[in-house]
Coordinates of C-alpha atoms and ligand atoms in Angstrom, one line a residue:
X215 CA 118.0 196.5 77.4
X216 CA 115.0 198.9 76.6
X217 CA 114.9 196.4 72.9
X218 CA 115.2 193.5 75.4
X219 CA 112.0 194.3 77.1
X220 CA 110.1 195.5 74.3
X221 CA 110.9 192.4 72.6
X222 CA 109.5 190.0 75.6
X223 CA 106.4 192.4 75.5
X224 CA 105.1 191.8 72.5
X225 CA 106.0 188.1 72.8
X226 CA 104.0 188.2 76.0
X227 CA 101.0 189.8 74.2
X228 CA 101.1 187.6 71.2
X229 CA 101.1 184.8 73.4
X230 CA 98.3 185.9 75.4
X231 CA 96.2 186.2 71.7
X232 CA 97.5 183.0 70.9
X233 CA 95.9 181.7 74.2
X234 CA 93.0 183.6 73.4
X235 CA 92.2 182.3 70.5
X236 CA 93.0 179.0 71.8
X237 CA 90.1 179.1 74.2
X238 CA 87.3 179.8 71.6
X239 CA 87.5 176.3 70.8
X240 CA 88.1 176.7 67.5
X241 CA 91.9 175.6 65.4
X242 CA 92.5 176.9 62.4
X243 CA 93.9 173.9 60.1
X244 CA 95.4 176.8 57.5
X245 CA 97.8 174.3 56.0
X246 CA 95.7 172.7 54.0
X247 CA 94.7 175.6 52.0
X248 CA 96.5 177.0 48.6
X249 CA 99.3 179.2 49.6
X250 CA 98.4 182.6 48.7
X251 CA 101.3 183.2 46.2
X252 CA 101.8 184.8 42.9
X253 CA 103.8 183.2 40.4
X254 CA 106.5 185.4 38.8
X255 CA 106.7 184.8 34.8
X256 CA 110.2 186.1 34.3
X257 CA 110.8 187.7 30.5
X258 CA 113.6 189.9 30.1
X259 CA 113.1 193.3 28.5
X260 CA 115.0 194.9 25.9
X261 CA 115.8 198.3 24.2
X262 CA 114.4 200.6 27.2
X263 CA 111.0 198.1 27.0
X264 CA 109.3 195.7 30.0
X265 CA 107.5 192.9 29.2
X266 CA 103.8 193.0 30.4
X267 CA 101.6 189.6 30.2
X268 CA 98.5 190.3 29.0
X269 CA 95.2 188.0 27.7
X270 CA 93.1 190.2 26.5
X271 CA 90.0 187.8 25.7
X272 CA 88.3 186.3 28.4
X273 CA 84.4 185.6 29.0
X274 CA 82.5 185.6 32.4
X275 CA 78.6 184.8 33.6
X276 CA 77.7 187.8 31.7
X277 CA 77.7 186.3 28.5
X278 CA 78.5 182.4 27.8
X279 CA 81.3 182.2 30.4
X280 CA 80.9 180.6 33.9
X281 CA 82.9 182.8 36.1
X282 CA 81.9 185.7 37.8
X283 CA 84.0 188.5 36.5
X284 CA 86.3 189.3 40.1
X285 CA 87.8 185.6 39.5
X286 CA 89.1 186.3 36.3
X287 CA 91.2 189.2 37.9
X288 CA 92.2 186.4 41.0
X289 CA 93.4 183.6 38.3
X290 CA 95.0 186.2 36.9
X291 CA 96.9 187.6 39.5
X292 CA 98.1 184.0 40.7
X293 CA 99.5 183.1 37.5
X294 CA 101.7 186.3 37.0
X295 CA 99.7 188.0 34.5
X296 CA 100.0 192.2 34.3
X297 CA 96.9 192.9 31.8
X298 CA 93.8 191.6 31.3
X299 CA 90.6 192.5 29.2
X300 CA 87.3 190.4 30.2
X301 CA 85.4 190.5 26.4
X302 CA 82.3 189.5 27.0
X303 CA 79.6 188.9 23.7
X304 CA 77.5 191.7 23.0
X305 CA 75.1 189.5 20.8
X306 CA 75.4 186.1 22.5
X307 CA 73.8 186.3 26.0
X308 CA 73.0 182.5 26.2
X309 CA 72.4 183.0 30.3
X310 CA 70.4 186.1 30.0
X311 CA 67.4 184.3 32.0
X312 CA 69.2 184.4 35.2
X313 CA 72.2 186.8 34.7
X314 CA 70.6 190.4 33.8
X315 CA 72.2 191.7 30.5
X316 CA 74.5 194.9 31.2
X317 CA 77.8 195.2 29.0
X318 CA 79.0 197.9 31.3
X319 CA 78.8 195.3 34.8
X320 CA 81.7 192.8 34.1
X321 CA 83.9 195.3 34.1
X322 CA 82.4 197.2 36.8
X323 CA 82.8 194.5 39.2
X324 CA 86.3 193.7 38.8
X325 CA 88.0 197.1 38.3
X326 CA 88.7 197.9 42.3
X327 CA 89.7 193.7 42.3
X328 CA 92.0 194.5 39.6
X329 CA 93.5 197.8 41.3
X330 CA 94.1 196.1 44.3
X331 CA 96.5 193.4 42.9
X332 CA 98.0 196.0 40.4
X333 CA 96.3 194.3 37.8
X334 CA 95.6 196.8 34.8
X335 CA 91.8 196.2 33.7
X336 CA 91.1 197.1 30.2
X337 CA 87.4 197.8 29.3
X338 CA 86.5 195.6 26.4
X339 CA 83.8 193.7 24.6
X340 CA 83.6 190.8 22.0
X341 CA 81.5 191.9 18.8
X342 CA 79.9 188.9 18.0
X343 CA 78.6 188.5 13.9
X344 CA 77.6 185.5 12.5
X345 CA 81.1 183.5 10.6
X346 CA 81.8 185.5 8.2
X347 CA 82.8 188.1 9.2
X348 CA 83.0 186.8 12.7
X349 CA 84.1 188.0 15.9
X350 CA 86.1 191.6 16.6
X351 CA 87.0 192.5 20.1
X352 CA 87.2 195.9 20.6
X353 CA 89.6 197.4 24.3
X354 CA 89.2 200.6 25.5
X355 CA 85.8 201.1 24.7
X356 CA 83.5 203.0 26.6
X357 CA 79.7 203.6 27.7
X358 CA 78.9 199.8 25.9
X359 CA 75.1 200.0 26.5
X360 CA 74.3 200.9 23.1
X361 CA 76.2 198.3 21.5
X362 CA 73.6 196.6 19.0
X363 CA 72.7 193.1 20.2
X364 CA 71.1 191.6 17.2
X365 CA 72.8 189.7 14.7
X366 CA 70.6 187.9 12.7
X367 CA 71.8 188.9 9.2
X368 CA 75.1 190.6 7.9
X369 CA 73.2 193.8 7.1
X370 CA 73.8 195.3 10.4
X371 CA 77.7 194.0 10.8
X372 CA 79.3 197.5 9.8
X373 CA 76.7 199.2 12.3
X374 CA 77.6 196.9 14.9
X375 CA 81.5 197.5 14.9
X376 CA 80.5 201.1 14.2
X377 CA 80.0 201.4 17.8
X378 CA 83.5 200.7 18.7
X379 CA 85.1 202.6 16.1
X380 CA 83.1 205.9 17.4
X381 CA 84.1 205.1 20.4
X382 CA 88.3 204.8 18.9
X383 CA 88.0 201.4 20.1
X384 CA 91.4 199.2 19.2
X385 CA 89.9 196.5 17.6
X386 CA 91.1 193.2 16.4
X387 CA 89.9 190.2 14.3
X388 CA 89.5 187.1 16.5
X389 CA 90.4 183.5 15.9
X390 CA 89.9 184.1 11.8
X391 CA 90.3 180.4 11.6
X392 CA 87.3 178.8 13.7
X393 CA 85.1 178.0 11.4
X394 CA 87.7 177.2 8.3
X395 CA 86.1 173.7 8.1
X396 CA 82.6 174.3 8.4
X397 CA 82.0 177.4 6.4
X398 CA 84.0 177.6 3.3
X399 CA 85.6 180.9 2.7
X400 CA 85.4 182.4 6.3
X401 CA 89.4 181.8 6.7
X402 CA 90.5 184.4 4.0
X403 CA 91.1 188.2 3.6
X404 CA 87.4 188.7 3.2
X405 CA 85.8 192.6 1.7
X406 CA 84.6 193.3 5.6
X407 CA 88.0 193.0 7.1
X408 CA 89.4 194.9 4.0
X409 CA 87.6 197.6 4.1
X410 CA 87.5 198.3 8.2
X411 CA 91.4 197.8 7.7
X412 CA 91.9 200.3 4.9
X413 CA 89.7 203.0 7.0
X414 CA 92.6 201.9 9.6
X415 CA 89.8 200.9 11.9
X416 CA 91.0 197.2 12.2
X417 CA 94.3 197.1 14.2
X418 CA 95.4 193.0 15.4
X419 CA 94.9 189.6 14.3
X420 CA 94.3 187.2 17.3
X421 CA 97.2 184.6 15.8
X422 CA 97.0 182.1 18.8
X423 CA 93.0 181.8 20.3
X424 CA 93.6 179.5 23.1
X425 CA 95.4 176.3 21.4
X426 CA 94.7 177.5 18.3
X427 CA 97.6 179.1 15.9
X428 CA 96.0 180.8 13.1
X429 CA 99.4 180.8 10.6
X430 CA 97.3 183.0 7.8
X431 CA 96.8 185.3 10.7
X432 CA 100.4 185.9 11.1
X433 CA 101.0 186.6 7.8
X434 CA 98.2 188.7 7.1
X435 CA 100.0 190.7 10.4
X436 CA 103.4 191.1 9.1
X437 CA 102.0 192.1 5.6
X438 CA 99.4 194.4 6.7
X439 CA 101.2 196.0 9.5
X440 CA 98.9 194.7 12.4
X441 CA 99.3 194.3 15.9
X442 CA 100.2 190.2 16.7
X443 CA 97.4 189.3 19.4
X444 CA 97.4 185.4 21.7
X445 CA 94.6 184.9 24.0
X446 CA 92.7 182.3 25.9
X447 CA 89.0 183.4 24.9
X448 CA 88.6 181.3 28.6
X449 CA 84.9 180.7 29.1
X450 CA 85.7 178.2 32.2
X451 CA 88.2 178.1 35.2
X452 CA 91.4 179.0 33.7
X453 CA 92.9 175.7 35.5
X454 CA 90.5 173.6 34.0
X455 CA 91.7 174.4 30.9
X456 CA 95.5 175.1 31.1
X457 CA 98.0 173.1 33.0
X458 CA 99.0 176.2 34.9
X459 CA 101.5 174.1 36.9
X460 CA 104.0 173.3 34.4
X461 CA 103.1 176.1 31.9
X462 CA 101.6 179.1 31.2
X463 CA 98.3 180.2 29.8
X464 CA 98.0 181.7 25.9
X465 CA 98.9 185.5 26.4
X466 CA 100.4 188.7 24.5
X467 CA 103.2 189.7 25.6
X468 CA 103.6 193.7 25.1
X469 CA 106.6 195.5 24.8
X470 CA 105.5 199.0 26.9
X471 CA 107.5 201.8 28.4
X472 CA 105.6 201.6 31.3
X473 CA 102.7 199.7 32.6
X474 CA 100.2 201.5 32.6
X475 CA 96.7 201.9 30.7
X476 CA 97.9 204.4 28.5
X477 CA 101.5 202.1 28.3
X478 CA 99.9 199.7 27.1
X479 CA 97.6 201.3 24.0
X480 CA 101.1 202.6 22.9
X481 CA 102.8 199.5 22.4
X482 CA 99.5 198.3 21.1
X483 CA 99.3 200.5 18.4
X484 CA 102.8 200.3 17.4
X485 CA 102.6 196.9 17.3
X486 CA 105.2 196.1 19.7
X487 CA 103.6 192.6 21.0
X488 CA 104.3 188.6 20.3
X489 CA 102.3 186.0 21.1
X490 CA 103.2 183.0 23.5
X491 CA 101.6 179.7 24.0
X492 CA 103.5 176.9 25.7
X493 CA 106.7 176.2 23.3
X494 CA 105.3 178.6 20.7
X495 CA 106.1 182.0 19.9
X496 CA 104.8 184.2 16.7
X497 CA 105.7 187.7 15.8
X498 CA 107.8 190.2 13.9
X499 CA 111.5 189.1 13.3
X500 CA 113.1 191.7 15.0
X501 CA 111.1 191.8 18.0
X502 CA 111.6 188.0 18.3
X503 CA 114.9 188.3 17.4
X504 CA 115.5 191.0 20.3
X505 CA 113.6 188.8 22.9
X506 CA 115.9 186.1 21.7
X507 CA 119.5 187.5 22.6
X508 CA 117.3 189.0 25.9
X509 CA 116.8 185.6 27.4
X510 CA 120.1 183.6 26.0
X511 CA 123.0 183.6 26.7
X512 CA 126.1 182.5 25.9
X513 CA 129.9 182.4 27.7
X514 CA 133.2 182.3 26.4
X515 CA 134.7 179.3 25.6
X516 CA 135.1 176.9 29.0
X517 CA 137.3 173.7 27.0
X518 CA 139.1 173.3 23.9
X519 CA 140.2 170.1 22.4
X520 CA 141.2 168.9 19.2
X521 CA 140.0 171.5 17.5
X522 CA 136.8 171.7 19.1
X523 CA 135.8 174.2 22.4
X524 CA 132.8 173.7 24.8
X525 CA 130.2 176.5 25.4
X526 CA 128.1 177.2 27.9
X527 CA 124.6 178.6 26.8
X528 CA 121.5 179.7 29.3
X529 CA 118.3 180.2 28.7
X530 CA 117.4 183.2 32.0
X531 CA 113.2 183.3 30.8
X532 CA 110.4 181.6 31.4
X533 CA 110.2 181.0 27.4
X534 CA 111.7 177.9 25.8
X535 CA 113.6 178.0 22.3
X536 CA 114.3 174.6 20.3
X537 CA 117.5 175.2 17.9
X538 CA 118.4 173.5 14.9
X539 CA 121.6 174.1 12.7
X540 CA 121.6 176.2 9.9
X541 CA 125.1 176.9 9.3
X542 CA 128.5 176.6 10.8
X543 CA 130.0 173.6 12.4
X544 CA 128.5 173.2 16.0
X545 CA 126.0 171.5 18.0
X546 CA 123.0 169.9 15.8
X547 CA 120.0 170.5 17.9
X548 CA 120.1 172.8 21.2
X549 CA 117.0 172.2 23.7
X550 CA 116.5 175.9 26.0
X551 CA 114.4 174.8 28.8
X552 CA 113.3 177.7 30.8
X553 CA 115.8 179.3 33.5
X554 CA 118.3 176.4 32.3
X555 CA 121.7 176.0 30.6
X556 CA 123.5 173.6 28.8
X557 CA 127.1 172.7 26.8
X558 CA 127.3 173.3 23.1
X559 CA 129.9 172.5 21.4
X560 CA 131.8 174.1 18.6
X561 CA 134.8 174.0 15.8
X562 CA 137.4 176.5 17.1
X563 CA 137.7 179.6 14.9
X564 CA 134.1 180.2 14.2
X565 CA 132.8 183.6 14.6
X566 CA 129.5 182.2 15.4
X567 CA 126.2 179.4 14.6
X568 CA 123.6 180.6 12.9
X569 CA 120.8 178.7 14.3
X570 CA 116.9 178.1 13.8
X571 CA 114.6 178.6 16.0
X572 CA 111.6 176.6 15.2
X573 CA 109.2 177.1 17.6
X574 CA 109.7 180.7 17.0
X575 CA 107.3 181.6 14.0
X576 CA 107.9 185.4 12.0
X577 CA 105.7 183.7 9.2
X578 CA 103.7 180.9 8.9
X579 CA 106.1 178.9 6.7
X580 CA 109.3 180.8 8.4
X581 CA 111.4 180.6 11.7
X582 CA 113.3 183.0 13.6
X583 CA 116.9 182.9 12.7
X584 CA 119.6 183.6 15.2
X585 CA 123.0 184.4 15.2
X586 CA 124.8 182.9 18.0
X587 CA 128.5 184.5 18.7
X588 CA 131.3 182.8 19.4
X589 CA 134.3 183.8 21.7
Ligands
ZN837 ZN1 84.6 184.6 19.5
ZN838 ZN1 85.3 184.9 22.9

């Protein structure tokens, strides 16, 4: 009874705010606005490891960007993303006329944004040399006031990433490929990025830069032991530039123990990451291979007939995977749409398919190879 009544109270008061409101003369039309919702990118785990989203490239006002640095945490947090880095140039300050220079503010502004939304904000910077060498973003940095913002010859390129590496910076070469057309020689292995990755002061290779795959990156990863980085390097409004309805943006996705700041440098630096971009994903074989059997599935056999038995095969991610045949007698060409499942089909008696995935890249001129069991 006493629930009874305490139930018709507060209906009673809400009614009478309700009315309240009512009288101010003013109706809220809410339902036109964007539902305030997060989307959930779901990507299985594996071997005691969760899978954080992270784009750690991103430009705001303060440099050539036109976003003020709290929206980058917002687009972030809508689109399901765990980690993000804004990497503003240090030598490029195209809107320095009405935007003060200070390469400490952008990430002063949206560190208590990014908190809020359990968004982990990674201080970072974009060093910015003319092509070659070209660009290095350095994370965790720290006091970035005395960065050195000229760039008008390569003499002062080691002084300039010398900053970060004082600072034990992780750093990482950035779309190595931009400029392969126009300056001759700037998409190789050049002395510069030789010599800062013998002192072990180079640690990634951004292989995707927005819709950009840079395949010698990849390989210069996997041969050089190098952490596999994908980011948008967004300089707009990220849904201006990415078709966030049906798909995701470019991002890393790390393999951490835990998500957290210091999570996340550890899986960093043990080079546990693979990059995504729409269909695409690039990486070390066993890590892809892992992430693989993580997000397919297969059941036992449902039908047999002639010979032949019927499988059914799920895909439970967000990712998508695009098989082709290698060997065995089975299903030519398998299609994993995200969160979907499908019927392969297979001779009875096979202890598996072995299958290529080719939108999975561990090289440049190589796909991920799976071994699908039978039972
Ligand atoms: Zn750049
Ligand atoms: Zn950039």
């Amino acid at each position: 009874m006493k629930r009874i009544f305490q139930a018709f109270l507060f209906a009673s008061i809400f009614s009478i705010v309700v009315h309240a409101q009512n009288e101010t003369g003013i109706l809220d039309m809410d339902e036109i606005r964007t539902p305030v919702k997060r989307k959930n990118i779901d990507i299985p785990g594996f071997g005691g490891y969760q899978v954080l989203k992270c784009d750690f490239h991103m430009h705001t006002v303060f440099s050539d960007g036109n976003v003020w640095p709290t929206i980058r945490v917002q687009e972030a947090w809508l689109e399901g993303l765990d980690v993000i880095a804004i990497s503003d140039h240090i030598e490029y300050q195209p809107k320095s006329d009405d935007v003060k220079t200070n390469h400490n503010r952008p990430y002063q502004l949206a560190k208590d944004v990014a908190s809020e939304r359990n968004i982990i904000l990674i201080k970072a910077t974009e060093i910015t040399r003319q092509t070659p060498p070209g660009h290095f973003n350095a994370l965790f940095i720290g006091d970035a006031s005395g960065y050195l913002g000229e760039r008008a010859t390569n003499e002062n390129d080691r002084a300039a990433i010398q900053k970060p590496i004082d600072q034990k910076a992780f750093i990482f070469w950035n779309h190595p490929g931009w400029k392969a057309t126009s300056v001759v020689g700037s998409y190789e292995w050049i002395d510069f990025v030789d010599v800062l990755h013998k002192e072990k002061n180079l640690h990634g290779i951004e292989v995707f830069n927005g819709t950009n795959f840079y395949k010698k990156g990849l390989d210069w990863c996997i041969d050089k032991n190098l952490t596999v980085l994908a980011n948008t390097d967004v300089h707009g409004v990220i849904g201006y530039e990415y078709q966030l309805g049906n798909a995701s943006r470019t991002m890393t996705l790390v393999l951490a123990r835990e998500k957290t700041e210091a999570g996340v440098r550890e899986a960093l630096e043990a080079r546990r990451t693979i990059a995504w971009s729409g269909k695409y994903l690039a990486g070390k074989e066993e890590l892809l291979n892992n992430l693989f059997h993580a997000c397919v599935k297969l059941k036992p056999a449902h039908f047999t007939r002639n010979d032949r038995s019927s499988y059914e095969i799920s895909n439970e991610s967000d990712l998508y995977f695009e098989l082709k045949l290698k060997s065995g007698n089975g299903t030519e060409k398998v299609f994993l749409h995200p969160h979907s499942s499908q019927v392969i089909s297979a001779k009875t008696g096979q202890k598996g398919l072995e299958y290529e995935a080719v939108t999975s890249f561990v090289r440049s001129d190589k796909n991920l190879v799976v071994e699908i069991g039978l039972k």
